[in-house]
mmCIF file with all atom_site columns, C-alpha atoms in Angstrom:
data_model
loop_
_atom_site.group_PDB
_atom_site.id
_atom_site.type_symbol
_atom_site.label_atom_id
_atom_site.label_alt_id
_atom_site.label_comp_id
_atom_site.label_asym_id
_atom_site.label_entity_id
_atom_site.label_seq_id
_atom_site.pdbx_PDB_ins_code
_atom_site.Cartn_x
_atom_site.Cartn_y
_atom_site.Cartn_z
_atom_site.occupancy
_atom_site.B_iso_or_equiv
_atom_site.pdbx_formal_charge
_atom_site.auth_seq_id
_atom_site.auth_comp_id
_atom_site.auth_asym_id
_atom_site.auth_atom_id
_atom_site.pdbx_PDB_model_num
ATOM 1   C CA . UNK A 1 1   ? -61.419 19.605  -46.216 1.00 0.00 ? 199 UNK A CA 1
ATOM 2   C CA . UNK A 1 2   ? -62.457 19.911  -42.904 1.00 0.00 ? 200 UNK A CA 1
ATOM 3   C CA . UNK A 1 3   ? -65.494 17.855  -43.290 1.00 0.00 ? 201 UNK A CA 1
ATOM 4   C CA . UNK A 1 4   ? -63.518 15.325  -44.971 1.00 0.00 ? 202 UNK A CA 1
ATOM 5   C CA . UNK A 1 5   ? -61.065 14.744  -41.709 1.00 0.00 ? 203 UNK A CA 1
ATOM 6   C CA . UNK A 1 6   ? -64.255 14.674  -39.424 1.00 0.00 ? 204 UNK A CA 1
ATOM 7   C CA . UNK A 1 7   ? -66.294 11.882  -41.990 1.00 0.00 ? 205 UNK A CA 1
ATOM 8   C CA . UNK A 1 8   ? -62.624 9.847   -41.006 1.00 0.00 ? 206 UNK A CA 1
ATOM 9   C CA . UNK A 1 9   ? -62.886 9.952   -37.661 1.00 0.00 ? 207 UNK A CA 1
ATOM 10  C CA . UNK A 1 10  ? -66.168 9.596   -37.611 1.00 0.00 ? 208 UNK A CA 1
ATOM 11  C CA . UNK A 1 11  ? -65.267 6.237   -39.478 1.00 0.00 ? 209 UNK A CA 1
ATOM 12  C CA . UNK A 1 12  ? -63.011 5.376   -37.502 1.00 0.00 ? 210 UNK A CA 1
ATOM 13  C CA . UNK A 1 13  ? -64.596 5.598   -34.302 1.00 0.00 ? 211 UNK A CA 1
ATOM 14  C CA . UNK A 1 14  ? -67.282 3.013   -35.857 1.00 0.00 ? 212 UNK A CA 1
ATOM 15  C CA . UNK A 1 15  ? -64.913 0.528   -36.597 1.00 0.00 ? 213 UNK A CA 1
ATOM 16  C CA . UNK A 1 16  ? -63.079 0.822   -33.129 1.00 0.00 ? 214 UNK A CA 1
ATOM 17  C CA . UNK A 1 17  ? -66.543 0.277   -31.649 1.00 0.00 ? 215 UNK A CA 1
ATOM 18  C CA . UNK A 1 18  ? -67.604 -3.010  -34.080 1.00 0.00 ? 216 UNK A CA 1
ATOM 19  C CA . UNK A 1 19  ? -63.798 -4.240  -33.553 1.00 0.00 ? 217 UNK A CA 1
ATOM 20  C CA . UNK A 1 20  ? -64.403 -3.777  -29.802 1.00 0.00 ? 218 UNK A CA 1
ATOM 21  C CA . UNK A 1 21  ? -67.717 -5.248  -29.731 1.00 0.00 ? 219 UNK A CA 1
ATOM 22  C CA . UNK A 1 22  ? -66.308 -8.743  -31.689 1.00 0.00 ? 220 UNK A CA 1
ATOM 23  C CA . UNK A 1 23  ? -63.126 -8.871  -29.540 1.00 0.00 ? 221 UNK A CA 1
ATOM 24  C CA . UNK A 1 24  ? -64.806 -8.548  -26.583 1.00 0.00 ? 222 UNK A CA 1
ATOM 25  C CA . UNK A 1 25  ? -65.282 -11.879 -26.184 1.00 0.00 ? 223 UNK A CA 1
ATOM 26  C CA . UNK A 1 26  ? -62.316 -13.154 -26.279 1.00 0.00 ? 224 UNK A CA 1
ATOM 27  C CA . UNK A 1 27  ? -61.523 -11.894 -22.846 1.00 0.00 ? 225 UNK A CA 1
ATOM 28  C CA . UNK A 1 28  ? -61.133 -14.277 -19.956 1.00 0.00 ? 226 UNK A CA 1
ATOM 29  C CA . UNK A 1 29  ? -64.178 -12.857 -18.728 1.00 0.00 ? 227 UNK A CA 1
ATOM 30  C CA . UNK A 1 30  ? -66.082 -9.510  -18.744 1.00 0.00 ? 228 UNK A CA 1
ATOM 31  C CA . UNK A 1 31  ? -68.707 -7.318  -17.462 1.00 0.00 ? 229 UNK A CA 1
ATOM 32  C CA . UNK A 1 32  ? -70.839 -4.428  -19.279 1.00 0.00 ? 230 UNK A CA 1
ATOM 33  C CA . UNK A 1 33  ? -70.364 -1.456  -20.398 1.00 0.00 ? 231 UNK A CA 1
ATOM 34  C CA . UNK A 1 34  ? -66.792 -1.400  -21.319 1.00 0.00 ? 232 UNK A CA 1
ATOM 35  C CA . UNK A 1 35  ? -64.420 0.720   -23.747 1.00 0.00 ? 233 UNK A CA 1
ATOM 36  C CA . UNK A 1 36  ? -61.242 -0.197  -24.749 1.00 0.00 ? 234 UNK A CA 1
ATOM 37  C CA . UNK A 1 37  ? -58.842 0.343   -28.463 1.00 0.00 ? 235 UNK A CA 1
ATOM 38  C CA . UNK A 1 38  ? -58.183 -3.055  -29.935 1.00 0.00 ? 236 UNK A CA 1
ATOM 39  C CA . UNK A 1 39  ? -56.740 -1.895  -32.896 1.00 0.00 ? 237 UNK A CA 1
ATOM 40  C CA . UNK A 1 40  ? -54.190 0.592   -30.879 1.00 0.00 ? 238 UNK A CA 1
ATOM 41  C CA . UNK A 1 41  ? -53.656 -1.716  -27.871 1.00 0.00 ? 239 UNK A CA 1
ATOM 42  C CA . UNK A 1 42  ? -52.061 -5.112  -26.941 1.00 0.00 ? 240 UNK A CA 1
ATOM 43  C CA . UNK A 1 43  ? -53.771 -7.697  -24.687 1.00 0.00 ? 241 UNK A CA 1
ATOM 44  C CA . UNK A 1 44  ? -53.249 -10.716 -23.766 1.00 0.00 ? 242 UNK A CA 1
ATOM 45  C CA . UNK A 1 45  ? -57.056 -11.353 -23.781 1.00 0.00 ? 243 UNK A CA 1
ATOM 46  C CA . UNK A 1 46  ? -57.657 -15.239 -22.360 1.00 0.00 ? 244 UNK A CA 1
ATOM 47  C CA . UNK A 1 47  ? -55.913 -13.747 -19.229 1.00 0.00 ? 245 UNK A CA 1
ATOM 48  C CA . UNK A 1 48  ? -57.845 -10.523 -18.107 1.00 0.00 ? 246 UNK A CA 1
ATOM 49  C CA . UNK A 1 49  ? -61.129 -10.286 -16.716 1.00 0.00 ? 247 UNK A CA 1
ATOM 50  C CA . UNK A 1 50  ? -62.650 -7.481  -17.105 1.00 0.00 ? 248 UNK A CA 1
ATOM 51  C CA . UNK A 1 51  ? -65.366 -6.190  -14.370 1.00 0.00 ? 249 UNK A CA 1
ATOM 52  C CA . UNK A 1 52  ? -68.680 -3.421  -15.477 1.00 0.00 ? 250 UNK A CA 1
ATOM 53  C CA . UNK A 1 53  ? -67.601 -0.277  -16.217 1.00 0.00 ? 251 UNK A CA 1
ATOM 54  C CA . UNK A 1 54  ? -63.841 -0.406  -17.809 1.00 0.00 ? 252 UNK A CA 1
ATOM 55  C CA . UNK A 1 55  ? -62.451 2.157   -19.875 1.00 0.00 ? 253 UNK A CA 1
ATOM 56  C CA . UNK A 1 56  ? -58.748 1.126   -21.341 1.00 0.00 ? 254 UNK A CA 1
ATOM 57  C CA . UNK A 1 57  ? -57.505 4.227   -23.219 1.00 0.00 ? 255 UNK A CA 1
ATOM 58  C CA . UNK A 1 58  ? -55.387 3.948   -26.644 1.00 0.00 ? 256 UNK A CA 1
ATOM 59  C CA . UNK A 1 59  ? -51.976 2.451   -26.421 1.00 0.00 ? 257 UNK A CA 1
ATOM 60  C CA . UNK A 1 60  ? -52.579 -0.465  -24.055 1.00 0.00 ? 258 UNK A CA 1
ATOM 61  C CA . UNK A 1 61  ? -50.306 -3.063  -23.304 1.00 0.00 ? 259 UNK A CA 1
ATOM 62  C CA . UNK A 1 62  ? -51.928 -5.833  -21.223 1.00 0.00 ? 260 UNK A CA 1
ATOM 63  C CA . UNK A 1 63  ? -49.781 -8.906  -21.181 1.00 0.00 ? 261 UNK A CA 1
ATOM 64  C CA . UNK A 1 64  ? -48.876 -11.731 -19.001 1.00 0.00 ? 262 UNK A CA 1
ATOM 65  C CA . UNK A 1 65  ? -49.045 -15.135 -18.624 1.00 0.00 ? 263 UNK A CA 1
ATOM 66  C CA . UNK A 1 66  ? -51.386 -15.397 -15.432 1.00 0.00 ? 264 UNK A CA 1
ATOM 67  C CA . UNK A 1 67  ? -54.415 -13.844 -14.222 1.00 0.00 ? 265 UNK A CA 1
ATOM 68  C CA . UNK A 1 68  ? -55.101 -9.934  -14.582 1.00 0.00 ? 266 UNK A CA 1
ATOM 69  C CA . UNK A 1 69  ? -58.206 -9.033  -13.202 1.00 0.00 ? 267 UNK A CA 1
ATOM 70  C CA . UNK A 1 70  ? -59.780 -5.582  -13.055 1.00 0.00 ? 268 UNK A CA 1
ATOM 71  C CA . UNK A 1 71  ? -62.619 -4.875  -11.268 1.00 0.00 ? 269 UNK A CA 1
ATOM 72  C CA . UNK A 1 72  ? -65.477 -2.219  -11.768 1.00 0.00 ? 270 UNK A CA 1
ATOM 73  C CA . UNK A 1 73  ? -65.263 1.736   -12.869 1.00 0.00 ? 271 UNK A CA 1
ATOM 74  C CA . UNK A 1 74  ? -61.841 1.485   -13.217 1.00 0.00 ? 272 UNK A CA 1
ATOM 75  C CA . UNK A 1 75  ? -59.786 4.137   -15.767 1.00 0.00 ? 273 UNK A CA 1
ATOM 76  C CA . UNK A 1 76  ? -57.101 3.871   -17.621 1.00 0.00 ? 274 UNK A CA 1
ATOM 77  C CA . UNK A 1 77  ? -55.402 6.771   -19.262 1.00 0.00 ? 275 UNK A CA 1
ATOM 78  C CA . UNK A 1 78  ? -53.265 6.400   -22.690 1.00 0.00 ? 276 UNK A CA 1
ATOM 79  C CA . UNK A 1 79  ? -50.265 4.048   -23.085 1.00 0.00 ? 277 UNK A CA 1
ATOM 80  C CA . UNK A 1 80  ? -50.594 1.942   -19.870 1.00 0.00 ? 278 UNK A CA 1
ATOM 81  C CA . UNK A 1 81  ? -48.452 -1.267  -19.421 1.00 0.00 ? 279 UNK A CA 1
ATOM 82  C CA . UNK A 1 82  ? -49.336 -3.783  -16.817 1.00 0.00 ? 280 UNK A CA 1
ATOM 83  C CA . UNK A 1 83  ? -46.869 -6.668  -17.212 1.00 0.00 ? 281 UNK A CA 1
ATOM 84  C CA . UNK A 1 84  ? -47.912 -9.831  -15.289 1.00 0.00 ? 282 UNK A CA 1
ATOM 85  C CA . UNK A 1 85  ? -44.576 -11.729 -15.850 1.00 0.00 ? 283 UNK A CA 1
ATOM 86  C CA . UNK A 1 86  ? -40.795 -12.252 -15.155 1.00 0.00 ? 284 UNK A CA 1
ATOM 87  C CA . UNK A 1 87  ? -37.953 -14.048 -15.941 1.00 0.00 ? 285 UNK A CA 1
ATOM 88  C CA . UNK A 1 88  ? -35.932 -16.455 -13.733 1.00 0.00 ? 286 UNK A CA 1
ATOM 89  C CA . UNK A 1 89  ? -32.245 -14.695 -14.328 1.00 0.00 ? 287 UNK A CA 1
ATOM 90  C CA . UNK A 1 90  ? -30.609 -17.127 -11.383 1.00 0.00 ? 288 UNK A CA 1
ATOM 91  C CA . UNK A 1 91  ? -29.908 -20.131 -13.746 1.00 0.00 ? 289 UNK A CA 1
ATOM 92  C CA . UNK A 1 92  ? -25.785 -20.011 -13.456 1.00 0.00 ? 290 UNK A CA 1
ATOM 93  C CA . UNK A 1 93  ? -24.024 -21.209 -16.832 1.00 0.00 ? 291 UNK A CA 1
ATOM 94  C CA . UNK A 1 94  ? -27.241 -20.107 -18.965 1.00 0.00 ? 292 UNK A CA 1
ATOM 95  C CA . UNK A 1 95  ? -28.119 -17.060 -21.039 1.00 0.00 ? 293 UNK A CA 1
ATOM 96  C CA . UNK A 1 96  ? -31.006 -15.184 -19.565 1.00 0.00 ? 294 UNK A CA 1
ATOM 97  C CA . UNK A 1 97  ? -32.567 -16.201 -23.443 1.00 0.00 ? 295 UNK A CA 1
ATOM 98  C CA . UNK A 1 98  ? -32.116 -19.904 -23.046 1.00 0.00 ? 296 UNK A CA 1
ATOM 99  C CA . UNK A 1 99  ? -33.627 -20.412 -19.743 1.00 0.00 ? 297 UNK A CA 1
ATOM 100 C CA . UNK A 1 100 ? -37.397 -21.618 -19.870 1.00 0.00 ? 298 UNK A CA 1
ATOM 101 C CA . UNK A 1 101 ? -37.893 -22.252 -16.256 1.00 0.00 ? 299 UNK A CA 1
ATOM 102 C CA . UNK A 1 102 ? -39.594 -20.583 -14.154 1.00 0.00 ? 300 UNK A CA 1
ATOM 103 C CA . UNK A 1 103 ? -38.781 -19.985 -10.196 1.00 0.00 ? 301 UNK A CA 1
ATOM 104 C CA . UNK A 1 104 ? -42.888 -19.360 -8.158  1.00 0.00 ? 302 UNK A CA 1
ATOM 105 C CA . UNK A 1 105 ? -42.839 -15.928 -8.044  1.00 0.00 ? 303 UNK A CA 1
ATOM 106 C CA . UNK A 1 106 ? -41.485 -15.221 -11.651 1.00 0.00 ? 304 UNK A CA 1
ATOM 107 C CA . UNK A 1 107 ? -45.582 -15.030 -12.656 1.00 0.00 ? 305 UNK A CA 1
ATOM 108 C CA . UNK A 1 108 ? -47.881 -13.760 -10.479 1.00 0.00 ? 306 UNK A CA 1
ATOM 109 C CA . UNK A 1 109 ? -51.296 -11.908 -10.960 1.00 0.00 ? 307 UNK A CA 1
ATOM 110 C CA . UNK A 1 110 ? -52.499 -8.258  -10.845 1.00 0.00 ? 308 UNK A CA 1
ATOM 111 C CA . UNK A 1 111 ? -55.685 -7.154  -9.259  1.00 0.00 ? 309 UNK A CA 1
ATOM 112 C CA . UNK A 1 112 ? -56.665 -3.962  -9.961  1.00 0.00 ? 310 UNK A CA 1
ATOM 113 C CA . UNK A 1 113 ? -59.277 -3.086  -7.756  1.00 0.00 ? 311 UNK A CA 1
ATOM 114 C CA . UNK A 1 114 ? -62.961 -1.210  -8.051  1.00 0.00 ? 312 UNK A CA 1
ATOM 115 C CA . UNK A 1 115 ? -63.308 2.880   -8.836  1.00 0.00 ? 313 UNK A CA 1
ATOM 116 C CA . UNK A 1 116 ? -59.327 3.289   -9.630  1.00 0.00 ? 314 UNK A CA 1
ATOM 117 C CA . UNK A 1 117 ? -57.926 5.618   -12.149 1.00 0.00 ? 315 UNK A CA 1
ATOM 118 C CA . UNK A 1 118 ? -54.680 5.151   -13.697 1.00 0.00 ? 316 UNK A CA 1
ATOM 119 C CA . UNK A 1 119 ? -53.069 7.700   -15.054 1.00 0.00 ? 317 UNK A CA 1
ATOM 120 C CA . UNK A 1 120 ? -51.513 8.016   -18.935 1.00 0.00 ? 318 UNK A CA 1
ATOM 121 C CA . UNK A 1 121 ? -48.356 5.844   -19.198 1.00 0.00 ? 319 UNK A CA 1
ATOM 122 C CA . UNK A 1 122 ? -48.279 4.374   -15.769 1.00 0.00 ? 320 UNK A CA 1
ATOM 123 C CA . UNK A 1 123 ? -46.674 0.703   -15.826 1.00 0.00 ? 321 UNK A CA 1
ATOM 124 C CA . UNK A 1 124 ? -47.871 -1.771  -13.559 1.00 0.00 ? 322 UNK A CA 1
ATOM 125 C CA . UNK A 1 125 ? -45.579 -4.819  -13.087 1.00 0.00 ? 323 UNK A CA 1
ATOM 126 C CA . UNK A 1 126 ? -46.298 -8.464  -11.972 1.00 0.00 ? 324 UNK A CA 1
ATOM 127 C CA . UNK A 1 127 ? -48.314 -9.372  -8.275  1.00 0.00 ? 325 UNK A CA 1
ATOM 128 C CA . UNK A 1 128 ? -49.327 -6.221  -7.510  1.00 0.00 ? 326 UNK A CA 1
ATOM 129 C CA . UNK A 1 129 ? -52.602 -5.148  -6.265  1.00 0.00 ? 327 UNK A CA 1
ATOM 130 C CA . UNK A 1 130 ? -53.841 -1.831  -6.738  1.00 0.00 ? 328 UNK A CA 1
ATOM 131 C CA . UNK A 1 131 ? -56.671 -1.496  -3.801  1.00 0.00 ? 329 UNK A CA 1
ATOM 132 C CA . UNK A 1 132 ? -59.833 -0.085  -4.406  1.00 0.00 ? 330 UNK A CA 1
ATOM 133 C CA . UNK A 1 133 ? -60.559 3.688   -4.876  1.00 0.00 ? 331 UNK A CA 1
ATOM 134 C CA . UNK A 1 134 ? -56.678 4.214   -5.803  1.00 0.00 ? 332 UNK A CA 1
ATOM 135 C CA . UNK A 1 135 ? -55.295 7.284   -7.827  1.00 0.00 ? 333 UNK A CA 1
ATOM 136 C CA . UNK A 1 136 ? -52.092 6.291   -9.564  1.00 0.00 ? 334 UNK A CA 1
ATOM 137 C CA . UNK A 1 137 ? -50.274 9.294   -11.220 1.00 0.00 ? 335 UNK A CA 1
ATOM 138 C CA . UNK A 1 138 ? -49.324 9.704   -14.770 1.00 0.00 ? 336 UNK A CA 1
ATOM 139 C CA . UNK A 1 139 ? -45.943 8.049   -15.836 1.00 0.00 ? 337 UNK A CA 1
ATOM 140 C CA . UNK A 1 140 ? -45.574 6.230   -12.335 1.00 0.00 ? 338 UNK A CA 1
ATOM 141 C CA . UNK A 1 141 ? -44.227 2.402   -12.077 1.00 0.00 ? 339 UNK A CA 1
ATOM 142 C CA . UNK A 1 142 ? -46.231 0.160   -9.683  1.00 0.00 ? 340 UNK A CA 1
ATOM 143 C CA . UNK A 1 143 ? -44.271 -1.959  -8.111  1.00 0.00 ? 341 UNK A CA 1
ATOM 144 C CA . UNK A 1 144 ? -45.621 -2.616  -4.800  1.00 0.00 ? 342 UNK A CA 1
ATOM 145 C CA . UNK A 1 145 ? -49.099 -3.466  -3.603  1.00 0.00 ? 343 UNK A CA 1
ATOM 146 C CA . UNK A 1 146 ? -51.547 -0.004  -2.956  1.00 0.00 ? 344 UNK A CA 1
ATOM 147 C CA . UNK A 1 147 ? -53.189 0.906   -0.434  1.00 0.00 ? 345 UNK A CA 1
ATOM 148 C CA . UNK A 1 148 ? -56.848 1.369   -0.924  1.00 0.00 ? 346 UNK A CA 1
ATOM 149 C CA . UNK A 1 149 ? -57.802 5.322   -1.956  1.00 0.00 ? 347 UNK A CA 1
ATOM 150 C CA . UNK A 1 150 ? -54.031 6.454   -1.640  1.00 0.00 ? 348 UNK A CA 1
ATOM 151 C CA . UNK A 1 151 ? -52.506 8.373   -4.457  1.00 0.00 ? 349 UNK A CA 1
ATOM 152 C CA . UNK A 1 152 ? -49.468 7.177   -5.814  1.00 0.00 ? 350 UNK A CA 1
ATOM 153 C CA . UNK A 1 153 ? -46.857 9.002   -7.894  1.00 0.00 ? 351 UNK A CA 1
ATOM 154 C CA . UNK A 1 154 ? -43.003 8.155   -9.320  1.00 0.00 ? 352 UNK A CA 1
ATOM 155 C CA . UNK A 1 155 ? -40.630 5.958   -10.432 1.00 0.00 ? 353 UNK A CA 1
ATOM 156 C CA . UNK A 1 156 ? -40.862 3.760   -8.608  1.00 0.00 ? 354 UNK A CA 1
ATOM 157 C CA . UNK A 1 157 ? -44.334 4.802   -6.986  1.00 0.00 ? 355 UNK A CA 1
ATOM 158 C CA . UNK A 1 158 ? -44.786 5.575   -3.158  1.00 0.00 ? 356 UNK A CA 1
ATOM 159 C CA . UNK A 1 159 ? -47.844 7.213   -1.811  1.00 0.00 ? 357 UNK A CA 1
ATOM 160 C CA . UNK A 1 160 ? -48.109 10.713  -1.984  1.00 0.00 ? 358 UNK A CA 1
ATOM 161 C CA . UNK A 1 161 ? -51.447 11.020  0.161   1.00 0.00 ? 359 UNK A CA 1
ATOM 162 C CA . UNK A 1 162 ? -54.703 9.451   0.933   1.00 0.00 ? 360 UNK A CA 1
ATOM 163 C CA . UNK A 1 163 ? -57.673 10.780  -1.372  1.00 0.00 ? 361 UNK A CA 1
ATOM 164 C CA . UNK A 1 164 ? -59.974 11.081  1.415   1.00 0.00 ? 362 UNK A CA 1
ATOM 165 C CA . UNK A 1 165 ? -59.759 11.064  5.330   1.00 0.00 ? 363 UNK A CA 1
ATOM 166 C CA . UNK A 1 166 ? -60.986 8.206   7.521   1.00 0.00 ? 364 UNK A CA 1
ATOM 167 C CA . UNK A 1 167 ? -64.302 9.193   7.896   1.00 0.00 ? 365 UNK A CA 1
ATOM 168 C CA . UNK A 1 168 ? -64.946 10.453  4.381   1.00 0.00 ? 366 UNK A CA 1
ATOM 169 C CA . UNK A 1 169 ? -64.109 7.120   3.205   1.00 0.00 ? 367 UNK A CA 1
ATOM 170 C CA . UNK A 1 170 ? -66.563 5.121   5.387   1.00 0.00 ? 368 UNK A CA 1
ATOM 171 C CA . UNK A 1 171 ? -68.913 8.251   4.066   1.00 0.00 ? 369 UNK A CA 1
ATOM 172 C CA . UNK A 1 172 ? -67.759 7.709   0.547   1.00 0.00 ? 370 UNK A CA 1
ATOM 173 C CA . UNK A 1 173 ? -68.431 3.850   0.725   1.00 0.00 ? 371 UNK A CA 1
ATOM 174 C CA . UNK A 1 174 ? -71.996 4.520   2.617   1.00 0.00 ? 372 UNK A CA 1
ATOM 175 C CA . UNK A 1 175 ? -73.291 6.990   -0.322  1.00 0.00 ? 373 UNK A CA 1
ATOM 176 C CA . UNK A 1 176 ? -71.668 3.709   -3.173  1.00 0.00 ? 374 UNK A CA 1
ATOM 177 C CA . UNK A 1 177 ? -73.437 1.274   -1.228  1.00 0.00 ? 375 UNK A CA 1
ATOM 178 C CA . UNK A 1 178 ? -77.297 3.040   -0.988  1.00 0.00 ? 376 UNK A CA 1
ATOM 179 C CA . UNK A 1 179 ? -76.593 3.815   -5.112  1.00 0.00 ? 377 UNK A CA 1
ATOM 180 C CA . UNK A 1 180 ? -76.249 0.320   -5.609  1.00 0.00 ? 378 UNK A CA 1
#
């Protein structure tokens, strides 16, 4: 019996990784070296771009109707939702349902940034940018913009702490830049 389950998952890990492969190109645009569920996530895939380096866990929701771009070594844990989209709600004698307009900052993009890890279940909503070397905690909603290697936590998120001090960062960015 046990044999049997692993032979399954075995399986099944081959035909996430041929899926993958195929729908990979549908993408706006990506890079190399990139993992991501397509038959357990969501994406809206003409709008993202992709960098090197992407890992999108299981669960994924990626949808909007402009530009989300992520840039390299970036993680994402289980069940994230980044939601590049609104709704104009000030129409006055319409339902919310019946009005199709849209007001300029109703769709705006999301950057996410280079070596970021977001954390299982975080949801990211419309024009924010998440700068690079960010932490953003499990279950956390991103509002706002973040500030390069902070760590962000909570509903919704506000910076908890920095991940490094000023001059480990310019350290940090000298070691990245000689492994390039």
């Amino acid at each position: 019996m046990k044999y049997i389950a692993l032979f399954f998952i075995f399986i099944s890990k081959i035909y996430n990784r041929i899926c993958m492969n195929v729908i990979l190109s549908l993408f706006k645009k990506h890079g190399k070296n990139n993992v991501f569920f397509p038959t357990k996530s969501s994406f809206s895939y003409n709008n993202i771009i992709l960098g090197n380096d992407v890992y999108i866990g299981p669960g994924a929701n990626f949808s909007s109707i402009t530009i989300i771009s992520i840039g390299n070594k970036v993680i994402f844990g289980p069940n994230v939702t980044i939601m590049g989209g609104d709704h104009n709600i000030s129409a006055i004698g319409k339902y919310m349902y019946d009005v199709k307009e849209k007001l300029p900052g109703n769709d705006l993009p999301v950057v996410i940034e280079d070596d970021v890890w977001i954390g299982t279940g975080v949801i990211i909503l419309k024009g924010v940018r998440v700068g690079t070397g960010a932490v953003v905690a499990a279950g956390s909603v991103v509002t706002k913009n973040v500030e390069p290697y902070s760590i962000i936590a909570g509903v919704p998120a506000k910076k908890i702490k920095m991940r490094f001090l000023d001059e480990e960062i310019i350290e940090h960015k000298r070691i990245l830049s000689q492994n390039i």
